[in-house]
Amino acid sequence: MSEISERVARVLDDPENWPRDPKEAVALQRRLADRVRVEPLDVDAVRLVAGLDVSYSTDNTALSAAAVVMDVRTLEVVESVAISSEPSFPYISGLFGFRESPPVLEALGQLKVTPDVYLCDGFGLAHPRRFGVACHLGVLLDLPVVGSAKSVLFGRHSVPGEERGSWTPMVAGRSEVVPDSFALADQGKEVLGRVLRTRRGVKPVYVSVGHRVDLEGAAELVLRLSPKYRVPEPVRHADKLCGEHRKAVLAAKEGRTD
C-alpha cells in the first residue's frame, strides 16, 4: 500500500470526519479550519502534481471523481485514476468538501505514485469559514493542497490586467468586484487568495491556499501549470477524465458500447 493510500484509508474509515447533518458539518468546518497551515512552497522543488476534479450527472444523483498526476517539467501524465460514486451528503453551497472529498479520496487511494502537491478544482481559504474543499482535503490528509477555482464563492476583488500573470488580491467579504482590492489589502483586510490571469484576454482563475502551501507559491505553481489554457493542466486533464468516465459509466448502465 502506498503512502497516500494509507493516509486515505485512515481518513475515510474515521466516522467523525463525515457528519450527515449540515449543522454538524458547519461546526466541524469551523474546528478543522484552525488546523490549516500556511507554509512556504518551493515551487522549483515540485515534480509531481495531482489534479483533482469531480463531475456530476445531470440530475446530481451520481458523480465521477478523478486524480491525474502530471510531471511539472514535461506536463506529461504520469498516472490517472477515475472512480464513480453516489453522493452521501446534500448539495449545499459551502459544504462541498463533505460531498466531494470522499470520492476524490477514493480516487487518490488508488494512486501508485505519491504527488508532491495536490491541485484542487475548488476553493481553499477563499471560503466564508476559511475551509473550502482544498483545505478540507489538505487538513484531513495533512498534505500540500492548492485551490484553483473558475468562479468566486467568497471574496472581494478587482479585475487583474489582461496580461498573462497579472493578478489582484481577494480579500474577505461577500463576492463582489471592487475598484482596487490592493488598497483594501494595504488597509489590513484579510487576504484570502489571488485572482490570477493565466492567459491573455481570458477569464482569470481564483487561487487560494488549501493546506501546507503559501499564496505566493500556490499562484506561481498554477501559472506554471497553465502554459496554454486558462485552467492548469492537471485539473484540466482531471476534468476531461471525469467527463469521459461519467459517460462510460452511463453507457454501460444503458447497455451501450459506443
CSV table of C-alpha atoms in Angstrom, one decimal:
chain,number,residue,atom,x,y,z
A,1,MET,CA,0.0,0.0,0.0
A,2,SER,CA,1.4,3.4,-1.0
A,3,GLU,CA,1.8,6.3,1.5
A,4,ILE,CA,-1.2,8.2,0.1
A,5,SER,CA,-3.3,5.0,0.2
A,6,GLU,CA,-2.6,4.6,3.9
A,7,ARG,CA,-3.5,8.2,4.6
A,8,VAL,CA,-6.7,7.9,2.6
A,9,ALA,CA,-7.8,4.7,4.4
A,10,ARG,CA,-7.4,6.3,7.8
A,11,VAL,CA,-9.4,9.4,6.8
A,12,LEU,CA,-12.2,7.5,5.2
A,13,ASP,CA,-12.5,5.0,8.0
A,14,ASP,CA,-13.0,7.6,10.7
A,15,PRO,CA,-16.7,8.4,11.0
A,16,GLU,CA,-16.0,11.6,12.9
A,17,ASN,CA,-14.8,13.1,9.6
A,18,TRP,CA,-18.1,12.6,7.9
A,19,PRO,CA,-21.2,14.1,9.7
A,20,ARG,CA,-24.5,13.7,7.9
A,21,ASP,CA,-26.2,16.7,9.3
A,22,PRO,CA,-25.4,20.1,7.7
A,23,LYS,CA,-25.2,21.9,11.1
A,24,GLU,CA,-22.7,19.4,12.4
A,25,ALA,CA,-20.8,19.8,9.1
A,26,VAL,CA,-20.5,23.6,9.6
A,27,ALA,CA,-19.4,23.1,13.2
A,28,LEU,CA,-16.7,20.6,12.0
A,29,GLN,CA,-15.5,23.0,9.4
A,30,ARG,CA,-15.0,25.7,12.0
A,31,ARG,CA,-13.0,23.3,14.1
A,32,LEU,CA,-10.9,22.0,11.3
A,33,ALA,CA,-10.2,25.5,9.9
A,34,ASP,CA,-8.0,26.1,12.9
A,35,ARG,CA,-5.7,23.3,11.7
A,36,VAL,CA,-5.0,24.8,8.3
A,37,ARG,CA,-1.3,25.7,8.0
A,38,VAL,CA,0.3,28.1,5.6
A,39,GLU,CA,3.9,27.1,4.8
A,40,PRO,CA,6.4,28.2,2.1
A,41,LEU,CA,6.1,26.2,-1.1
A,42,ASP,CA,9.3,25.7,-3.0
A,43,VAL,CA,7.8,25.6,-6.5
A,44,ASP,CA,11.2,24.7,-8.1
A,45,ALA,CA,11.3,21.5,-6.0
A,46,VAL,CA,7.8,20.3,-7.0
A,47,ARG,CA,8.0,17.5,-9.5
A,48,LEU,CA,4.6,15.7,-9.4
A,49,VAL,CA,1.3,17.4,-9.1
A,50,ALA,CA,-2.1,15.7,-8.8
A,51,GLY,CA,-5.1,17.5,-10.4
A,52,LEU,CA,-8.4,16.7,-8.7
A,53,ASP,CA,-11.9,17.2,-10.0
A,54,VAL,CA,-15.5,15.9,-9.7
A,55,SER,CA,-18.2,15.7,-12.3
A,56,TYR,CA,-21.9,15.3,-11.6
A,57,SER,CA,-24.6,13.5,-13.5
A,58,THR,CA,-27.3,15.8,-15.0
A,59,ASP,CA,-29.6,15.0,-12.0
A,60,ASN,CA,-26.8,15.3,-9.4
A,61,THR,CA,-27.5,11.8,-8.1
A,62,ALA,CA,-24.2,10.3,-9.3
A,63,LEU,CA,-20.7,11.6,-9.8
A,64,SER,CA,-17.3,10.8,-11.1
A,65,ALA,CA,-14.0,11.8,-9.4
A,66,ALA,CA,-10.6,11.9,-11.0
A,67,ALA,CA,-7.0,12.3,-9.9
A,68,VAL,CA,-4.4,12.9,-12.7
A,69,VAL,CA,-0.8,13.1,-11.7
A,70,MET,CA,1.5,15.1,-14.1
A,71,ASP,CA,5.2,15.8,-14.3
A,72,VAL,CA,5.6,19.6,-13.8
A,73,ARG,CA,8.7,19.7,-16.0
A,74,THR,CA,7.2,17.9,-19.0
A,75,LEU,CA,3.5,18.2,-18.4
A,76,GLU,CA,3.1,14.6,-19.2
A,77,VAL,CA,0.6,12.4,-17.4
A,78,VAL,CA,2.3,10.0,-15.0
A,79,GLU,CA,-0.8,8.3,-13.6
A,80,SER,CA,-4.6,8.8,-13.7
A,81,VAL,CA,-7.5,7.3,-11.8
A,82,ALA,CA,-11.2,7.8,-12.1
A,83,ILE,CA,-14.0,6.4,-10.0
A,84,SER,CA,-17.8,6.6,-9.9
A,85,SER,CA,-19.8,7.1,-6.8
A,86,GLU,CA,-23.1,8.3,-5.3
A,87,PRO,CA,-23.0,11.4,-3.1
A,88,SER,CA,-23.5,10.8,0.6
A,89,PHE,CA,-24.1,14.4,1.6
A,90,PRO,CA,-26.6,17.0,0.3
A,91,TYR,CA,-25.7,19.5,-2.4
A,92,ILE,CA,-25.2,22.6,-0.2
A,93,SER,CA,-23.0,25.6,-1.1
A,94,GLY,CA,-20.1,26.0,1.2
A,95,LEU,CA,-20.2,22.3,2.2
A,96,PHE,CA,-18.9,20.7,-0.9
A,97,GLY,CA,-16.0,19.2,1.0
A,98,PHE,CA,-18.3,16.7,2.7
A,99,ARG,CA,-19.9,15.8,-0.6
A,100,GLU,CA,-16.9,15.7,-2.9
A,101,SER,CA,-14.0,14.7,-0.7
A,102,PRO,CA,-15.0,11.1,-0.2
A,103,PRO,CA,-14.9,10.2,-3.9
A,104,VAL,CA,-11.8,12.3,-4.5
A,105,LEU,CA,-10.1,10.4,-1.6
A,106,GLU,CA,-11.2,7.1,-3.1
A,107,ALA,CA,-9.5,8.1,-6.4
A,108,LEU,CA,-6.4,9.2,-4.6
A,109,GLY,CA,-6.3,6.0,-2.6
A,110,GLN,CA,-5.7,4.1,-5.9
A,111,LEU,CA,-2.6,6.1,-6.9
A,112,LYS,CA,0.6,4.2,-7.0
A,113,VAL,CA,2.8,7.3,-7.1
A,114,THR,CA,3.0,10.0,-4.4
A,115,PRO,CA,2.5,13.5,-5.7
A,116,ASP,CA,4.4,16.4,-4.1
A,117,VAL,CA,1.4,18.8,-4.3
A,118,TYR,CA,-2.4,18.4,-4.9
A,119,LEU,CA,-4.3,20.9,-7.1
A,120,CYS,CA,-8.0,21.0,-6.4
A,121,ASP,CA,-10.7,22.5,-8.7
A,122,GLY,CA,-12.2,24.5,-5.9
A,123,PHE,CA,-11.6,26.8,-3.0
A,124,GLY,CA,-9.3,26.8,-0.1
A,125,LEU,CA,-9.2,29.8,2.3
A,126,ALA,CA,-11.4,31.8,-0.1
A,127,HIS,CA,-14.5,30.5,1.7
A,128,PRO,CA,-16.9,32.0,4.2
A,129,ARG,CA,-15.5,29.8,7.0
A,130,ARG,CA,-11.9,29.6,5.5
A,131,PHE,CA,-12.4,25.9,4.8
A,132,GLY,CA,-13.2,25.1,1.2
A,133,VAL,CA,-12.6,21.7,-0.3
A,134,ALA,CA,-8.9,22.3,-0.9
A,135,CYS,CA,-8.5,23.0,2.9
A,136,HIS,CA,-10.7,20.0,3.7
A,137,LEU,CA,-8.6,17.6,1.7
A,138,GLY,CA,-5.3,19.1,2.9
A,139,VAL,CA,-6.1,19.1,6.6
A,140,LEU,CA,-7.5,15.5,6.6
A,141,LEU,CA,-4.5,14.2,4.7
A,142,ASP,CA,-2.0,16.7,6.1
A,143,LEU,CA,-0.6,17.2,2.6
A,144,PRO,CA,0.1,20.3,0.5
A,145,VAL,CA,-3.1,21.3,-1.4
A,146,VAL,CA,-3.8,24.3,-3.6
A,147,GLY,CA,-7.2,25.6,-4.6
A,148,SER,CA,-7.8,26.8,-8.1
A,149,ALA,CA,-11.4,27.7,-8.9
A,150,LYS,CA,-13.1,29.1,-12.0
A,151,SER,CA,-15.6,31.3,-10.1
A,152,VAL,CA,-15.8,33.1,-6.8
A,153,LEU,CA,-17.7,31.8,-3.7
A,154,PHE,CA,-16.4,34.4,-1.2
A,155,GLY,CA,-14.1,37.4,-1.5
A,156,ARG,CA,-13.9,41.0,-2.8
A,157,HIS,CA,-11.5,41.6,-5.7
A,158,SER,CA,-10.7,43.9,-8.5
A,159,VAL,CA,-10.1,42.8,-12.1
A,160,PRO,CA,-6.5,42.0,-13.0
A,161,GLY,CA,-4.7,43.3,-16.1
A,162,GLU,CA,-5.1,41.5,-19.4
A,163,GLU,CA,-1.5,40.2,-19.5
A,164,ARG,CA,-0.7,36.7,-18.5
A,165,GLY,CA,0.5,36.6,-14.9
A,166,SER,CA,-1.4,39.7,-13.9
A,167,TRP,CA,-3.2,39.3,-10.5
A,168,THR,CA,-5.1,41.1,-7.8
A,169,PRO,CA,-5.7,40.1,-4.2
A,170,MET,CA,-9.0,38.6,-3.0
A,171,VAL,CA,-9.9,40.0,0.4
A,172,ALA,CA,-12.5,38.9,2.9
A,173,GLY,CA,-16.1,39.8,2.2
A,174,ARG,CA,-19.1,38.8,0.1
A,175,SER,CA,-18.3,38.1,-3.5
A,176,GLU,CA,-18.1,41.3,-5.5
A,177,VAL,CA,-15.8,43.3,-7.8
A,178,VAL,CA,-14.3,46.4,-6.3
A,179,PRO,CA,-12.2,49.2,-7.8
A,180,ASP,CA,-9.0,48.4,-6.0
A,181,SER,CA,-8.5,45.3,-3.9
A,182,PHE,CA,-4.8,46.1,-3.5
A,183,ALA,CA,-5.8,49.2,-1.5
A,184,LEU,CA,-8.1,47.0,0.7
A,185,ALA,CA,-5.2,44.6,1.3
A,186,ASP,CA,-3.0,47.6,2.2
A,187,GLN,CA,-5.6,48.7,4.7
A,188,GLY,CA,-5.2,45.4,6.5
A,189,LYS,CA,-8.2,43.5,5.1
A,190,GLU,CA,-7.7,39.7,5.3
A,191,VAL,CA,-6.2,38.4,2.1
A,192,LEU,CA,-7.8,35.1,1.1
A,193,GLY,CA,-6.5,34.4,-2.4
A,194,ARG,CA,-5.5,35.8,-5.8
A,195,VAL,CA,-7.4,36.5,-9.0
A,196,LEU,CA,-4.8,35.3,-11.5
A,197,ARG,CA,-4.8,35.8,-15.3
A,198,THR,CA,-3.3,32.6,-16.7
A,199,ARG,CA,-3.9,33.5,-20.3
A,200,ARG,CA,-4.1,36.9,-22.0
A,201,GLY,CA,-7.7,38.1,-22.7
A,202,VAL,CA,-9.3,35.1,-21.0
A,203,LYS,CA,-11.1,35.0,-17.7
A,204,PRO,CA,-8.9,34.6,-14.6
A,205,VAL,CA,-8.8,31.8,-12.1
A,206,TYR,CA,-9.1,32.2,-8.3
A,207,VAL,CA,-6.2,30.7,-6.4
A,208,SER,CA,-6.2,30.2,-2.6
A,209,VAL,CA,-4.2,28.2,0.0
A,210,GLY,CA,-5.6,24.8,0.8
A,211,HIS,CA,-3.0,23.5,3.3
A,212,ARG,CA,0.8,23.5,3.8
A,213,VAL,CA,1.4,25.9,0.9
A,214,ASP,CA,1.7,29.7,0.8
A,215,LEU,CA,-0.3,32.0,-1.6
A,216,GLU,CA,2.8,33.2,-3.5
A,217,GLY,CA,3.9,29.7,-4.2
A,218,ALA,CA,0.4,28.5,-5.0
A,219,ALA,CA,-0.1,31.2,-7.6
A,220,GLU,CA,3.3,30.6,-9.1
A,221,LEU,CA,2.6,26.9,-9.4
A,222,VAL,CA,-0.8,27.4,-11.0
A,223,LEU,CA,0.7,29.8,-13.5
A,224,ARG,CA,3.5,27.4,-14.4
A,225,LEU,CA,0.9,24.6,-15.0
A,226,SER,CA,-1.2,26.8,-17.3
A,227,PRO,CA,1.1,27.4,-20.4
A,228,LYS,CA,-1.7,27.3,-23.0
A,229,TYR,CA,-5.1,27.2,-21.3
A,230,ARG,CA,-7.0,29.1,-18.6
A,231,VAL,CA,-7.2,26.1,-16.3
A,232,PRO,CA,-4.0,24.4,-15.0
A,233,GLU,CA,-3.1,21.2,-16.9
A,234,PRO,CA,-3.6,18.7,-14.1
A,235,VAL,CA,-7.1,20.0,-13.3
A,236,ARG,CA,-7.9,20.3,-17.0
A,237,HIS,CA,-6.9,16.7,-17.5
A,238,ALA,CA,-8.8,15.6,-14.4
A,239,ASP,CA,-11.9,17.4,-15.7
A,240,LYS,CA,-11.7,15.7,-19.0
A,241,LEU,CA,-11.2,12.3,-17.4
A,242,CYS,CA,-14.2,12.8,-15.2
A,243,GLY,CA,-16.4,13.6,-18.1
A,244,GLU,CA,-15.2,10.6,-20.1
A,245,HIS,CA,-15.6,8.3,-17.1
A,246,ARG,CA,-19.1,9.5,-16.3
A,247,LYS,CA,-20.2,9.0,-20.0
A,248,ALA,CA,-18.7,5.5,-20.0
A,249,VAL,CA,-20.5,4.5,-16.8
A,250,LEU,CA,-23.8,5.8,-18.2
A,251,ALA,CA,-23.3,3.9,-21.4
A,252,ALA,CA,-22.5,0.7,-19.5
A,253,LYS,CA,-25.7,1.1,-17.5
A,254,GLU,CA,-27.7,1.6,-20.7
A,255,GLY,CA,-26.0,-1.4,-22.3
A,256,ARG,CA,-24.3,0.7,-25.0
A,257,THR,CA,-20.8,0.0,-26.3
A,258,ASP,CA,-20.1,3.3,-28.1
